[in-house]
Amino acid sequence: MTKPFFCMTSALALMAGAAVADGHAAKHFNRIASFPVVTNMAEGEDTSRESSPEIIDVTADGMTLVYTDSPLEALGRVDITDPANPQPLGNIALEGEPTSVAVIGTTAFVGINTSESFTNPSGKMLAINVADGSVIASCDLAGQPDSVAKAPDGSFVSVAIENERDEDLNDGVIPQLPAGSLQMIDVVDGSLDCDSILTADLTGLADVAPTDPEPEYVSINALGETVVTLQENNHMVVVARDGSIVSHFSAGAVDLEGIDATDERGALIFNESQMGRLREPDAVTWIDDEHFATANEGDYEGGSRGWTIFRKDGRVVYESGVSFEHAMVQIGHYPDKRSDAKGVEPESVTFASFDGTPFVFVGSERGSIVGVYDVTNLEAPVLTQMLPSGIGPEGYVVIPERNLLVSANEVDGLEDGAARAHVMLFEYAEGPAIYPHLTSEGMEELTGWGAISGMVADADGMIYAVSDSFYGFQPRIFKIDPSQTPARIVEAIDVTRAGRPAQKLDMEGITLDGDAFWIASEGRTDRVIPHAIYKVAADGSIEEEIGLPPELMAVERRFGFEGITKVGDTLWMAVQREWKDDPANHVKLVAYNLETEEWGAVHYPKAEPAKGWVGLSEIVAHGDHVYVVERDNQHGIEAVTKKIYRVPLAEMEPAPLGGELPVVSKEEVRDLIPDLTSTGGYVLDKVEGLAILADGTAWISTDNDGVDDHSGETMFFSIGSVD
């Protein structure tokens, strides 16, 4: 497989954290805060309702964020006077679904969808006082609004009247009338002049469904020109302030090579191609008066997994191709379940200059990443950083005068047991880039990874980690060098049977036995995945399988082994949650003697859950103790238990199965919640990996669920010595 040129520039850029320019530390963007939008609900409101920040802007003083919340039919507000400690200002109730917002001064201009049907679309543009929520003005629009943009001088707003199609009609294929259009409205004294509405006709321009333009996104340059994406039509239009067409052209297509285009195989394999893939851009942003950038999310027919810089006459100045997606592959943010669709789906794009450096920020909806590109040279942008966002970044606002970037992450994971929706703040300041914590960059072959579970440290300072059953057709052991920053995956070992990827494994723990590994697999009887332990050779081939004895299988539940460690001739496995014969809030630490082949166990007393459940997710022997990770299954502000405890080895005397088991004592070593919030994010639920080096240095990792209903963020960090 050929290595794209971006790998070289990316490597230089991501290593820039230690760079020094003119005697000063280099500046980078780092996340400083995460605001859960559920906290904007008033006291007594039903917080189990979905809440979703989508499009976001800021008041002129840079102190108040304003975002649309479509499910709540509200406008949310956040006080960022102290950006590291954002505070809720509450929601403004609206009569209808807000689709977009642009703020001029202290007035929010909000597009409201009031449509009764796809064939009878309608909408309004409201001017709302951000401070008190009062409606200053209301204008009827020509149809259903989507994106709203403000002119740089604040003199007018543009709104894309999409009149979106019915996706259940004719398989969503357009044309489906009525057609969309562009409308422009004067802003006078902080309000709307409804009599000034100017409608630009966009029909007859696109090659695809010319009778039915469906404007998706708008941006306005300093000349008062509005660039409009017609996503479903795969077309771009530049409209002058008087409504005349400055230019229009097809958004074109891209040849994609080295991608994963197959779903439902649970493996990261990047050897496929899609030729002539339509860009079908979503968001667009002006870079200067002659150039704009598009995020090529795609619709039914396309999605080129990247972003593009165009001149406004239609010439392509830069095309990212697959490089943006490949960068996400290397840091564990590739959404494998979207492989047969549009991959990482770049949906959002915005521009600003910080300290004289022009940046384009590209947001991946499915990879939940913000790519930061230095576009000093428009023909050769440099990917300088990858910033972790919440799930599904949708909208951005840049506040360069305060050195801030803000993302609105629309996915509320309430129904799926995932994290709630958040607004995240990033600051541009001196110091190294904090993220990513772990990368496969530098490997000879493009190597994807995710769902890191159990870990173990080798005597040479290397760490081995396993991926869990999310990648069921590609079980792998990853060799990690933690001495580098970020830590580097330097080898991927495929776990095999008879030379083929081993099936029916859910690897949740790993330990060493000389040059070989022992792996604990968490079983699921309903999926014919056995509860078992496996001996795996250094090359990844399975040498031995040991199933559970009848005494355990008689009381088994699906929440099985989560971690494995070796003490002398004995393997110890931590069972995640109570099985049928366990007392409440007690779980088994199960022993298997490799010499005598005898089984036994002790009971471990775990915390009573405040909400959901609490279980064990790792076990590691070091010195005179066995260390375990105890965690609940809660995210963010709901999280309570994310801790490391240790048990004296002297108490690890297994009793026979089936009888009364001794209860070991535990000592708290570390509360991990401060560590999990130290990078400005919300608390991730799955702390699943612990490795302790010979000198006592402990490393922690989190499981990102294969970027499925998850932000994709993996934390891999040291907590120092546990000795």
XYZ file of C-alpha atoms in Angstrom, residues 122 233 238 272 293 311 320 486 512 564 620 715:
12
model
C -42.584 27.120 5.289
C -27.240 18.592 -6.645
C -21.717 32.182 -5.741
C -10.503 -0.789 -1.565
C -13.386 25.442 1.523
C -11.470 29.322 -6.264
C -7.441 16.352 0.671
C 2.123 10.500 21.791
C 2.610 -12.520 29.484
C -6.067 -11.578 33.360
C -2.684 -6.725 37.148
C -7.192 8.243 26.688
